[in-house]
PDB file of C-alpha atoms in Angstrom:
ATOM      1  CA  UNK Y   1     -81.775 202.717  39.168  1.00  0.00           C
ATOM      2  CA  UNK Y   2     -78.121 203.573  39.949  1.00  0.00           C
ATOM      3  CA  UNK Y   3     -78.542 207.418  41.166  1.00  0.00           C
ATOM      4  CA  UNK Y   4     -81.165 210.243  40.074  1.00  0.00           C
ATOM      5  CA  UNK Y   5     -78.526 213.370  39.633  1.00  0.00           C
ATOM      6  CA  UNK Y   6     -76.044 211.741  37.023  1.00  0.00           C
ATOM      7  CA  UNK Y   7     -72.592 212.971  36.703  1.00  0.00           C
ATOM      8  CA  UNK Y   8     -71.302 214.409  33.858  1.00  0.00           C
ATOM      9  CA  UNK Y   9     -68.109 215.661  35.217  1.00  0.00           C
ATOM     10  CA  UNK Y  10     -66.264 215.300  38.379  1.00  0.00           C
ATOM     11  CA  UNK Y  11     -67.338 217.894  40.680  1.00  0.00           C
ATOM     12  CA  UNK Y  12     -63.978 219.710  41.198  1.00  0.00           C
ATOM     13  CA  UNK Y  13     -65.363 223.212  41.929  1.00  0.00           C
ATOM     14  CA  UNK Y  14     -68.620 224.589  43.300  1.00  0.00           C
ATOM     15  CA  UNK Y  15     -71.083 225.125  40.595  1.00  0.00           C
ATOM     16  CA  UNK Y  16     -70.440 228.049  38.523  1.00  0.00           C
ATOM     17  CA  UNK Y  17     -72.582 231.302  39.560  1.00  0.00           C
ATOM     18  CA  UNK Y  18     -74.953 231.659  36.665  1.00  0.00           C
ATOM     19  CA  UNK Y  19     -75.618 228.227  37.194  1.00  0.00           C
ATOM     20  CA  UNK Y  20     -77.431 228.441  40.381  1.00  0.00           C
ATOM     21  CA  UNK Y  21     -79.566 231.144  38.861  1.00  0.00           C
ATOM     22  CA  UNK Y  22     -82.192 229.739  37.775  1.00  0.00           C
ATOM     23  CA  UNK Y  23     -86.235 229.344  38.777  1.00  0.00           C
ATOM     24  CA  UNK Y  24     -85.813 226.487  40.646  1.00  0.00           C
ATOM     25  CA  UNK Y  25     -84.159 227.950  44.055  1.00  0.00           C
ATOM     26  CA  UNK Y  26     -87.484 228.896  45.859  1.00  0.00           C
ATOM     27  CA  UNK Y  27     -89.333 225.411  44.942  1.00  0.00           C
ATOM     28  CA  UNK Y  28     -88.180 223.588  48.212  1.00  0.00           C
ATOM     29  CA  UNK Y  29     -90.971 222.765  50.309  1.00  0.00           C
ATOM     30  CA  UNK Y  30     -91.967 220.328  53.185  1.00  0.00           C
ATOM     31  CA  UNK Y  31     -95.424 219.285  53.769  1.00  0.00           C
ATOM     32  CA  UNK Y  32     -95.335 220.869  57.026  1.00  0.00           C
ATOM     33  CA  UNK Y  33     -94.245 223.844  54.651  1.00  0.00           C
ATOM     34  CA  UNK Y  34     -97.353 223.379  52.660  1.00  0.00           C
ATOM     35  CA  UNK Y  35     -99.553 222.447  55.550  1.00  0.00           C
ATOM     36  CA  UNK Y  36     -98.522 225.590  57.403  1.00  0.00           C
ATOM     37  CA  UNK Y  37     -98.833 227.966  54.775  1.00  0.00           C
ATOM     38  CA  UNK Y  38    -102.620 226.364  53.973  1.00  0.00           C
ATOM     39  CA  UNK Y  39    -103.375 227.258  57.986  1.00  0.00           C
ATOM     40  CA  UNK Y  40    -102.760 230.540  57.158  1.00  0.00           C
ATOM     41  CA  UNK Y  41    -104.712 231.460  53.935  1.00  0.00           C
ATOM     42  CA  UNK Y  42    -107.634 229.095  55.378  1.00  0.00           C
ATOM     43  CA  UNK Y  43    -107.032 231.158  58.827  1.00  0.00           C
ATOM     44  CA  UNK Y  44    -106.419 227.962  61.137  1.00  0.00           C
ATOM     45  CA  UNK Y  45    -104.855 227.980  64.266  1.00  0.00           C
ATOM     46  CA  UNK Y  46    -102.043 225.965  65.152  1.00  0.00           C
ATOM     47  CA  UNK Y  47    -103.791 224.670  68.152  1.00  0.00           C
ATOM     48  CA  UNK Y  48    -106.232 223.274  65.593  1.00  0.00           C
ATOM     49  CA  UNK Y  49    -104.057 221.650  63.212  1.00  0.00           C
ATOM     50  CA  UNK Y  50    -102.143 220.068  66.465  1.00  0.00           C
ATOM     51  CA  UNK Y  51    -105.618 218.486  66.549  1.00  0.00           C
ATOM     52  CA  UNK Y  52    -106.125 217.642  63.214  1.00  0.00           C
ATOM     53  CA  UNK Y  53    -102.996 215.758  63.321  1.00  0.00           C
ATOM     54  CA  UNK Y  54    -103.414 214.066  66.773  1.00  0.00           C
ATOM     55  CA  UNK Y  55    -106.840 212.677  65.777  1.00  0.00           C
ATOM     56  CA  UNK Y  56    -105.750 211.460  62.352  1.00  0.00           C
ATOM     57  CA  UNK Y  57    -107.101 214.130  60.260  1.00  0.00           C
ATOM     58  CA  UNK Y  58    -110.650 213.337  60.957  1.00  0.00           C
ATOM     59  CA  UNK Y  59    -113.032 213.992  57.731  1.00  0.00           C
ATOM     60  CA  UNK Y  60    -114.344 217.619  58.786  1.00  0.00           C
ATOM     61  CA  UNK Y  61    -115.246 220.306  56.104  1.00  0.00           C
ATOM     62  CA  UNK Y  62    -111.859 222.161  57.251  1.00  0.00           C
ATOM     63  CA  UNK Y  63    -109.743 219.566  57.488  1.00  0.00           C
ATOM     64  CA  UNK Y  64    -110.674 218.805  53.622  1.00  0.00           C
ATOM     65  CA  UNK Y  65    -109.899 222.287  52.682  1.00  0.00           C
ATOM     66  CA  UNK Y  66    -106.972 221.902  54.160  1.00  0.00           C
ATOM     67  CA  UNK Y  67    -105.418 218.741  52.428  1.00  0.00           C
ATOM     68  CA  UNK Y  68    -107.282 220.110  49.268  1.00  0.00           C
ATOM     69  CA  UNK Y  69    -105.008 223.074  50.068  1.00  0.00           C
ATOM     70  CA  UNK Y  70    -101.821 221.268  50.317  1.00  0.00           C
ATOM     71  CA  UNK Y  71    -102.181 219.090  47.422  1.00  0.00           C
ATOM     72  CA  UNK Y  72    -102.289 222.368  45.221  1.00  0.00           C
ATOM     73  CA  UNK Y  73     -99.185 224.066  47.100  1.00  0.00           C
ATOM     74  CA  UNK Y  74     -97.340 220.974  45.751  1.00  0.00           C
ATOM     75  CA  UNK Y  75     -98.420 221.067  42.995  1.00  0.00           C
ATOM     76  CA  UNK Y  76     -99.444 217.919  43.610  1.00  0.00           C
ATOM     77  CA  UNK Y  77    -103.307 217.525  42.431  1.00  0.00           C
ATOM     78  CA  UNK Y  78    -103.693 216.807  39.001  1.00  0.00           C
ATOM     79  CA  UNK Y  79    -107.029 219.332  37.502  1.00  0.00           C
ATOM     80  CA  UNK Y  80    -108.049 217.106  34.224  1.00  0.00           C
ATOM     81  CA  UNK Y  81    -108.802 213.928  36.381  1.00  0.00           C
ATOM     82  CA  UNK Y  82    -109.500 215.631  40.157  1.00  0.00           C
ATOM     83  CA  UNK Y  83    -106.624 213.452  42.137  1.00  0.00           C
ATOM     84  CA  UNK Y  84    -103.504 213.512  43.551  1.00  0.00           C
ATOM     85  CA  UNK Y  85    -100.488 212.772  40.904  1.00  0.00           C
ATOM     86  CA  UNK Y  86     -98.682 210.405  42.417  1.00  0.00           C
ATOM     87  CA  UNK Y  87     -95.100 210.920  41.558  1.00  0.00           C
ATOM     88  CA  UNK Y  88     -95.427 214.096  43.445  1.00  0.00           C
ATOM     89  CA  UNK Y  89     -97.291 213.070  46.257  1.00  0.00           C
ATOM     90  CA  UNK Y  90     -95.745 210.077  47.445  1.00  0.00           C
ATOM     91  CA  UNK Y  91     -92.183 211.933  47.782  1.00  0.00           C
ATOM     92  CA  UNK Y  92     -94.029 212.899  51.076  1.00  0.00           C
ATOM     93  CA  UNK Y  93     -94.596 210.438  52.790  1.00  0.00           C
ATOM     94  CA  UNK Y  94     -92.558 207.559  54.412  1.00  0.00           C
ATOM     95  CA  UNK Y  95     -92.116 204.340  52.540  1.00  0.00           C
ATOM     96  CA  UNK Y  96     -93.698 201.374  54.530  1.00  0.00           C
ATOM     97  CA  UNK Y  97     -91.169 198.514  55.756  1.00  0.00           C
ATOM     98  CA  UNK Y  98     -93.558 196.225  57.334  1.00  0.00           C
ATOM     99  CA  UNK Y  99     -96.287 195.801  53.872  1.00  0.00           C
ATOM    100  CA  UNK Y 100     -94.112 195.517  50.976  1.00  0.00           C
ATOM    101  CA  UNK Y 101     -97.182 195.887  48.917  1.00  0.00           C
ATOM    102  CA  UNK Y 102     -98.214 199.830  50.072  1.00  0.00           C
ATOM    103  CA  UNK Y 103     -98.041 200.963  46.767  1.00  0.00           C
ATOM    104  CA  UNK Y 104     -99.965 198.487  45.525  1.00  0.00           C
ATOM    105  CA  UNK Y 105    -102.631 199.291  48.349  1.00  0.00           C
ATOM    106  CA  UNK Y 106    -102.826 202.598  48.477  1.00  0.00           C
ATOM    107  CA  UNK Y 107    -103.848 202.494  44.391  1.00  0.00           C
ATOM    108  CA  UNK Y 108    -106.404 200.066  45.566  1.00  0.00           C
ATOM    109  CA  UNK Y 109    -107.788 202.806  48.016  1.00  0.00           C
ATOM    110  CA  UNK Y 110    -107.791 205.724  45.445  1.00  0.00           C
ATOM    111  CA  UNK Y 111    -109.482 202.829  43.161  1.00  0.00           C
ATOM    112  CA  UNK Y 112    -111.970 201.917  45.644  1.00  0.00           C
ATOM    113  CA  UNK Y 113    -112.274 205.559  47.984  1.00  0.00           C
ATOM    114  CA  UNK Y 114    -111.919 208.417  45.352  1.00  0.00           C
ATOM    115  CA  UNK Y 115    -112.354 206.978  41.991  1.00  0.00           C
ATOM    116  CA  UNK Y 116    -116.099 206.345  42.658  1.00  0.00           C
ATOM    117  CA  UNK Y 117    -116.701 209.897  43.452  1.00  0.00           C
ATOM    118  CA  UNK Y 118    -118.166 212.677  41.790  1.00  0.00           C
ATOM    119  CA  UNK Y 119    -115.140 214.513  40.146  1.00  0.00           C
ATOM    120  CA  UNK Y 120    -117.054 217.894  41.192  1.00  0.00           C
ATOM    121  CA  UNK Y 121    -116.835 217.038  44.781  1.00  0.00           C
ATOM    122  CA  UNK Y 122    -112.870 217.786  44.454  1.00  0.00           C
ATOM    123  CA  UNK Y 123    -112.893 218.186  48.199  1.00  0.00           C
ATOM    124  CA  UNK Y 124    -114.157 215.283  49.111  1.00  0.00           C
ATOM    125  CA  UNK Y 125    -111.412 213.567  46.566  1.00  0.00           C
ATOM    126  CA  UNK Y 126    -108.575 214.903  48.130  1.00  0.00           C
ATOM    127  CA  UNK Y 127    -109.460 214.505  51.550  1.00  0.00           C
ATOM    128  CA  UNK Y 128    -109.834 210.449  50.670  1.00  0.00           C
ATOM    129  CA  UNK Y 129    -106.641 210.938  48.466  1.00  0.00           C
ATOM    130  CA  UNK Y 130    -104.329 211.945  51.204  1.00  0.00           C
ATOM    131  CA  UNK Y 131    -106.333 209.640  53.569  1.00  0.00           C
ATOM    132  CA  UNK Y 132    -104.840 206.242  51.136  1.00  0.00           C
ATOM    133  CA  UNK Y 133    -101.302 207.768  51.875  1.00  0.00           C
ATOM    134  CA  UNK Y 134    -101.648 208.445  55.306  1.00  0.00           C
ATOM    135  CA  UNK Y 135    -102.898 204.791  56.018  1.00  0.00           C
ATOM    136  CA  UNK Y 136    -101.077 203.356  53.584  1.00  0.00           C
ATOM    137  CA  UNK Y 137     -97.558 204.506  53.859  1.00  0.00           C
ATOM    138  CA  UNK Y 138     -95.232 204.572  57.329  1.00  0.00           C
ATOM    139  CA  UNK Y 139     -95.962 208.161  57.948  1.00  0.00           C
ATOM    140  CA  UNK Y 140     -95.161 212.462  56.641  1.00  0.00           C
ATOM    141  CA  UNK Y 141     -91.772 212.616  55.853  1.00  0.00           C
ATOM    142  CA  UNK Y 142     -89.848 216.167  57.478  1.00  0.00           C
ATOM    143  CA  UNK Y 143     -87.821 216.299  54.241  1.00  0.00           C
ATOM    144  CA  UNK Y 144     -88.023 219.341  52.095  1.00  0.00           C
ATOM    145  CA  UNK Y 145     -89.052 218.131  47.992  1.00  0.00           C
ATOM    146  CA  UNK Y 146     -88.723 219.756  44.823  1.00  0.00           C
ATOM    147  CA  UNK Y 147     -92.175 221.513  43.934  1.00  0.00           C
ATOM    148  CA  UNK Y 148     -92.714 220.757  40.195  1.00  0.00           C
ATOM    149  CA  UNK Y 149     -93.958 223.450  37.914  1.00  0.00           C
ATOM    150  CA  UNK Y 150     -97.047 223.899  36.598  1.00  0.00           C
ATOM    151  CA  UNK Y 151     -97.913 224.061  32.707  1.00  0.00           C
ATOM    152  CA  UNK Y 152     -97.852 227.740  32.506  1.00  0.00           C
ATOM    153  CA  UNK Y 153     -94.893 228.149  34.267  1.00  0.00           C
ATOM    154  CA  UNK Y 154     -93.371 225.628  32.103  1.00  0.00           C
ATOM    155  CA  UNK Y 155     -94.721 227.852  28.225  1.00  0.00           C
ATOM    156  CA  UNK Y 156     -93.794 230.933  29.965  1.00  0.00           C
ATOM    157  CA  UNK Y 157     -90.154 230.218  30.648  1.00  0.00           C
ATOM    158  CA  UNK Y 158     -89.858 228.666  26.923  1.00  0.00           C
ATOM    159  CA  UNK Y 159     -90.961 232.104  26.041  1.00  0.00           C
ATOM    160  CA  UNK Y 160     -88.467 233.385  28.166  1.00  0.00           C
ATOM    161  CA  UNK Y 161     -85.453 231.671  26.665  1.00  0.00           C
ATOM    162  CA  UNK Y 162     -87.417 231.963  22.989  1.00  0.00           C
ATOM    163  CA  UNK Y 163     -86.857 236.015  23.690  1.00  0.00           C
ATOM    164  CA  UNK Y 164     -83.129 235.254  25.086  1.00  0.00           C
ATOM    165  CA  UNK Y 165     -81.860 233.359  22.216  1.00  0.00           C
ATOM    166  CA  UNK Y 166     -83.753 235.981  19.926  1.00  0.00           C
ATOM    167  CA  UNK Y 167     -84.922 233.252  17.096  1.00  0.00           C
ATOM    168  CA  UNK Y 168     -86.238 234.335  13.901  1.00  0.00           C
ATOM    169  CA  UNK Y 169     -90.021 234.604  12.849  1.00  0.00           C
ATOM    170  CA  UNK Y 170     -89.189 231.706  10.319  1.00  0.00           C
ATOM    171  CA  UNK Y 171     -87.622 229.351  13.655  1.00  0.00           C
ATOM    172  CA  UNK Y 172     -90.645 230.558  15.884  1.00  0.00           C
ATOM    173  CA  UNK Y 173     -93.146 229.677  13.045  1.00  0.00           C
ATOM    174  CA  UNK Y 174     -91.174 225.709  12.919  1.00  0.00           C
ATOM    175  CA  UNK Y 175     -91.845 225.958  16.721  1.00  0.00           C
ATOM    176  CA  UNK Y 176     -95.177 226.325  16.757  1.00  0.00           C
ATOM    177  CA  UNK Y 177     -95.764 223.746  14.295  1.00  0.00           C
ATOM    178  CA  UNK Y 178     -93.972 221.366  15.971  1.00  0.00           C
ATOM    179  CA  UNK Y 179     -90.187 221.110  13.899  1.00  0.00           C
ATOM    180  CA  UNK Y 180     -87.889 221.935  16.344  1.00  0.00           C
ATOM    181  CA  UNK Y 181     -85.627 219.166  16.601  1.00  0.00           C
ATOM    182  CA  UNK Y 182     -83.641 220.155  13.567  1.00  0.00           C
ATOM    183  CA  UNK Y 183     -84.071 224.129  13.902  1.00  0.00           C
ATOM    184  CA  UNK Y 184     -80.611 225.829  14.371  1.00  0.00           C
ATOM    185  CA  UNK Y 185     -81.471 228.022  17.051  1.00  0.00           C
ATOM    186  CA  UNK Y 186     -83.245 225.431  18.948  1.00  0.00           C
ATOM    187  CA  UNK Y 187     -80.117 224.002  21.002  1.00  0.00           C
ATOM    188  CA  UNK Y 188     -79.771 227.674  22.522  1.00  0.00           C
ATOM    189  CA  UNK Y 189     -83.204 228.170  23.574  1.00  0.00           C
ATOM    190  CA  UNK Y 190     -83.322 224.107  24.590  1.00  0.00           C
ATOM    191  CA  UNK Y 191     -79.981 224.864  26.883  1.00  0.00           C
ATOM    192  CA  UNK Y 192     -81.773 228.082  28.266  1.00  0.00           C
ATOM    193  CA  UNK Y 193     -85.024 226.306  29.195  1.00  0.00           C
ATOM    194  CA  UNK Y 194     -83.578 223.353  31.355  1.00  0.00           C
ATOM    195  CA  UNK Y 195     -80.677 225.554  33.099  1.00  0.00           C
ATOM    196  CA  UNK Y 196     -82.916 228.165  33.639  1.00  0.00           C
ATOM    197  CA  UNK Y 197     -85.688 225.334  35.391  1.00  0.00           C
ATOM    198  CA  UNK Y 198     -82.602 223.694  37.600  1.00  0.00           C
ATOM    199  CA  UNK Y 199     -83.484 220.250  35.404  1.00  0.00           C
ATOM    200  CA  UNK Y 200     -79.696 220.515  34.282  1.00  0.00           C
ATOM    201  CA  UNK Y 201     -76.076 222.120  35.287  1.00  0.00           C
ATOM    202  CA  UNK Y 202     -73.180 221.462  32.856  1.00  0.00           C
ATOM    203  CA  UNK Y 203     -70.709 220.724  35.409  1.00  0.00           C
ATOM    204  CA  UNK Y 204     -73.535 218.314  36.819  1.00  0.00           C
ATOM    205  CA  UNK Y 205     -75.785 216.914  34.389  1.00  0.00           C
ATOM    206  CA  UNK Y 206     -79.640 216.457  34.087  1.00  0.00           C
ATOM    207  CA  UNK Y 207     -81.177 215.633  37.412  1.00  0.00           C
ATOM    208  CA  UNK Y 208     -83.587 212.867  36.688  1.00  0.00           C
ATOM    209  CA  UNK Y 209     -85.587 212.689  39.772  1.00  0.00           C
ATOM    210  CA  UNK Y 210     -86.697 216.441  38.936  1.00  0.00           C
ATOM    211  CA  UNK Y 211     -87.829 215.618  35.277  1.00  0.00           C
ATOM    212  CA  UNK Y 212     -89.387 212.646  37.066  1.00  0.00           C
ATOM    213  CA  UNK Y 213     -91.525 214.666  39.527  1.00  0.00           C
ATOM    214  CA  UNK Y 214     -91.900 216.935  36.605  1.00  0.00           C
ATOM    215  CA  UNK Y 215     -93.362 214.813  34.370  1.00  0.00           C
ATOM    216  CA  UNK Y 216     -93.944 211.324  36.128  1.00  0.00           C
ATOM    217  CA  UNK Y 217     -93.152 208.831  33.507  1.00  0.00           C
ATOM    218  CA  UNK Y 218     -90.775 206.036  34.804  1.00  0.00           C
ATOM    219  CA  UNK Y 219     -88.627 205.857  32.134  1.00  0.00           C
ATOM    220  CA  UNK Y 220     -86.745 208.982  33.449  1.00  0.00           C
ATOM    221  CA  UNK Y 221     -85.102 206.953  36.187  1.00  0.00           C
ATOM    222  CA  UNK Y 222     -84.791 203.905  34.197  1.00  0.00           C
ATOM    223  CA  UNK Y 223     -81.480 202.457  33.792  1.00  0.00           C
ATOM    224  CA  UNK Y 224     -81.770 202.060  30.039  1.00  0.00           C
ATOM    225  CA  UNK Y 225     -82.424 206.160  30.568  1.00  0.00           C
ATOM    226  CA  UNK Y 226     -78.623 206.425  32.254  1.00  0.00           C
ATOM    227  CA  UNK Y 227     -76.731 204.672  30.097  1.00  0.00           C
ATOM    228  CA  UNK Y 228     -77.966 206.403  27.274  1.00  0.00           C
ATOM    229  CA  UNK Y 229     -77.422 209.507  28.976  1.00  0.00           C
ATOM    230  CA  UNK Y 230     -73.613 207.858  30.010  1.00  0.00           C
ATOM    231  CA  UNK Y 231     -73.436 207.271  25.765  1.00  0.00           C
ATOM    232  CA  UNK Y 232     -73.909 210.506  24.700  1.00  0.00           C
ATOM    233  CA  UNK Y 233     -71.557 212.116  27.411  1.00  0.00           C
ATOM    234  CA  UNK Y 234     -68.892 210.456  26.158  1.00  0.00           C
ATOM    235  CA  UNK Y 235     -69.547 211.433  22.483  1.00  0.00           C
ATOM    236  CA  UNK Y 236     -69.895 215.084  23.356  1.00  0.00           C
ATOM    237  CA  UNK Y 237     -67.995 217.560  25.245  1.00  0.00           C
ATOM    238  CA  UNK Y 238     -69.617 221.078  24.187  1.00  0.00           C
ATOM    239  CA  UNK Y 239     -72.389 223.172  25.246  1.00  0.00           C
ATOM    240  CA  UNK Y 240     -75.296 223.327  23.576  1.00  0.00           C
ATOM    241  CA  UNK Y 241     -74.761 220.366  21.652  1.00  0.00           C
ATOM    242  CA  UNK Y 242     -74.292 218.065  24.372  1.00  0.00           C
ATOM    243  CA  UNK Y 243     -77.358 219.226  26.195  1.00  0.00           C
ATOM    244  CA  UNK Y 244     -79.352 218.925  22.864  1.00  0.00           C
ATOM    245  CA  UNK Y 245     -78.336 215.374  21.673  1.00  0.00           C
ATOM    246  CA  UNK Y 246     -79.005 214.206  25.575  1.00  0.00           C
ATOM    247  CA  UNK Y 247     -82.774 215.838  24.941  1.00  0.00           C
ATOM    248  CA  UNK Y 248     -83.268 214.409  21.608  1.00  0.00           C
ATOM    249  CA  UNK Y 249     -81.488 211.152  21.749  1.00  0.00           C
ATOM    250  CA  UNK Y 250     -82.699 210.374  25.876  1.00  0.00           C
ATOM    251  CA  UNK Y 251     -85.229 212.269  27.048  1.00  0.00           C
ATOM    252  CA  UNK Y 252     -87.952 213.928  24.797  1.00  0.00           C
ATOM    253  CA  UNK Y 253     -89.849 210.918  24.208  1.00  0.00           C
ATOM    254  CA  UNK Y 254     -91.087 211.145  27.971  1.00  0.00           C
ATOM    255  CA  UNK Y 255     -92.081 214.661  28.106  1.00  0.00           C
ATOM    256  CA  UNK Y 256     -94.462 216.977  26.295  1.00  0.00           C
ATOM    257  CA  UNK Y 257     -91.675 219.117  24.774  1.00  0.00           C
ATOM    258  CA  UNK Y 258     -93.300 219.833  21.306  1.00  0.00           C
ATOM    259  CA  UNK Y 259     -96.602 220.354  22.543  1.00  0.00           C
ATOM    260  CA  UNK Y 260     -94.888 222.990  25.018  1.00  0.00           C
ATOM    261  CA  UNK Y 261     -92.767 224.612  22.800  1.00  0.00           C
ATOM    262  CA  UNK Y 262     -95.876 225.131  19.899  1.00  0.00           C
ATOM    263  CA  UNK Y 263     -97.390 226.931  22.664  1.00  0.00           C
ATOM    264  CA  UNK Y 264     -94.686 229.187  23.770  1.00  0.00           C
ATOM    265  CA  UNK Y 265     -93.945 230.078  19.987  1.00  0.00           C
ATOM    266  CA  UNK Y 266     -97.866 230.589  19.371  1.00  0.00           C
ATOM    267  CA  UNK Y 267     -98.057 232.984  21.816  1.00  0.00           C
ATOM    268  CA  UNK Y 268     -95.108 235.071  20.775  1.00  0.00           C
ATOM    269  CA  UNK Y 269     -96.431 235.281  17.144  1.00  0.00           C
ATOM    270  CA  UNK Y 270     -99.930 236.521  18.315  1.00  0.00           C
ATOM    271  CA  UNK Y 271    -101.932 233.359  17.328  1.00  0.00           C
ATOM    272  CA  UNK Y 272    -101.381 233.336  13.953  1.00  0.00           C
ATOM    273  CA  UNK Y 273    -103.223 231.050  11.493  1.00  0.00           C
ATOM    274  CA  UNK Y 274     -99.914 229.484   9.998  1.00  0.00           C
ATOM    275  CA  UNK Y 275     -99.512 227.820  13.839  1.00  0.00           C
ATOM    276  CA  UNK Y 276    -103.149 226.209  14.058  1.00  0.00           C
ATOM    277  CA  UNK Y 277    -103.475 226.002  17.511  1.00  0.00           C
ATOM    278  CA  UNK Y 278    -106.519 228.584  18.559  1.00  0.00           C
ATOM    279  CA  UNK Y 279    -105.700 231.266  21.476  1.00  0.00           C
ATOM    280  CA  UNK Y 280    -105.366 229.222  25.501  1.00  0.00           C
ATOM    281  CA  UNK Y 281    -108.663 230.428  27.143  1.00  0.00           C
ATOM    282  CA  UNK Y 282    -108.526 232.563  30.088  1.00  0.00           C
ATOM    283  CA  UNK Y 283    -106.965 230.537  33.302  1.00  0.00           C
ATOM    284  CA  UNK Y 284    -109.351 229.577  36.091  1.00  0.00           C
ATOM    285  CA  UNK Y 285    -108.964 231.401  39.315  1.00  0.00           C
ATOM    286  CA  UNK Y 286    -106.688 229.284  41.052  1.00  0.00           C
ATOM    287  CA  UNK Y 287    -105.587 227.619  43.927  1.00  0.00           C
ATOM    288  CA  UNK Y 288    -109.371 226.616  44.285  1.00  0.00           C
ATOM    289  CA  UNK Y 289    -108.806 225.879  47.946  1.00  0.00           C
ATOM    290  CA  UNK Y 290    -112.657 226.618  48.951  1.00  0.00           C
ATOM    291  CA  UNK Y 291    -114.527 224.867  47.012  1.00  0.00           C
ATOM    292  CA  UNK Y 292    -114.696 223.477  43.419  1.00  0.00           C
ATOM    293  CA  UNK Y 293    -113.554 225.477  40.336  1.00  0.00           C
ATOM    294  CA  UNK Y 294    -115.749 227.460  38.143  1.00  0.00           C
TER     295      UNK Y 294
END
């Protein structure tokens, strides 16, 4: 891959202001950030976690609910299948020069270590998650990463834009049944969405590594991705239809953007029957740092 932010245009001025507005600002975090903040909702010392670290992170019930606790800060545990998502996870830590096959082993070790345990011991499977990395990779990266955002976050700011750009009931009702892609008011409220998340600046472009952490499938920072990106930039020049032939023509194969949007729209409408897609059930209590969720 040639680069993860991909020009659009030269950058000849700082980025306009309502550009830098957007959700994305506070979602910088380190996972001394995350391990820090976890110390103090679990109420650990710092003399203890200067222990913790010098003795490896030995397998102790609080040094479980700690890691537990950090993989959910990053937004980095994934609830349906109780382990770490690994596009997210592996930003942290250092990439190992001396076993060019880490990656390789440390999917052996989730195989082999967390796999083969109960998904209701979720402690237990991110202690032995974060416990592959830690042997497995060089070391905890200092760097501050992009936090993705979760599900919710992601519905509630299509809402968001959905009430910006003001769309009919007869656009919301294509929404939540899926026909967007050739809805008028849909490049507005597509153009809202991914400034609004930071995933794109027009004097920039899309930032690829952040849909990839978003959404983790590999084909965002493909090449084949780029120069389809580099294609359509040179076809278009104005905003929203630049942004919306880069989503539709690019990217929206790789993400969930229908299923997302149907939800958003759904929940504007009320639920109704024309949508078919029954009310979300109440959220479980979470970060579940403790113990398992209900």
């Amino acid at each position: 891959m040639r680069g993860g932010l991909l020009l659009l245009l030269p950058l000849l001025a700082l980025q306009s202001s309502f550009a830098l507005k957007n959700l994305e600002e506070p979602r910088w975090k380190s996972f001394l950030d995350a391990k820090l903040e976890c110390a103090d909702y679990l109420f650990i010392t710092g003399e203890t976690l200067d222990r913790y670290e010098s003795n490896g992170y030995p397998d102790e019930p609080s040094v479980r609910k700690l890691l537990n606790c950090i993989a959910v800060n990053l937004n980095a545990w994934d609830e349906e299948h109780q382990r770490v998502k690994d596009f997210v996870f592996n930003q942290y830590f250092v990439p190992n020069t001396v076993d060019c096959l880490y990656k390789l082993h440390t999917q052996q070790c989730l195989a082999q270590n967390v796999d083969t345990l109960d998904k209701r011991d979720r402690l237990g499977r991110a202690y032995h998650s974060f416990k592959c990395y830690y042997k497995h990779y060089a070391g905890i990266k200092n760097e501050v990463k992009w936090v993705p955002y979760h599900y919710s976050e992601v519905v509630q700011t299509l809402e968001d834009c959905m009430y910006i750009t003001n769309p009919s009931k007869c656009d919301l009702l294509q929404y939540c049944q899926g026909q967007f892609t050739a809805n008028p008011n849909y490049p507005n409220m597509a153009y809202c969405f991914f400034v609004r998340t930071g995933f794109y600046n027009r004097s920039i472009g899309f930032d690829l590594n952040k849909l990839y952490v978003q959404f983790g499938d590999d084909d965002l920072i493909d090449d084949d991705t780029e120069e389809c990106i580099t294609g359509i930039v040179d076809q278009y020049c104005k905003e929203p239809e630049r942004l919306v032939h880069l989503v539709l023509d690019c990217l929206v194969q790789y993400f969930p953007a229908a299923v997302s949007i149907a939800e958003a729209a759904n929940n504007i409408l009320g639920n109704p029957p024309e949508c078919g897609i029954p009310p979300s059930p109440p959220p479980k209590t979470q970060p579940c740092y403790n113990a398992p969720c209900p």
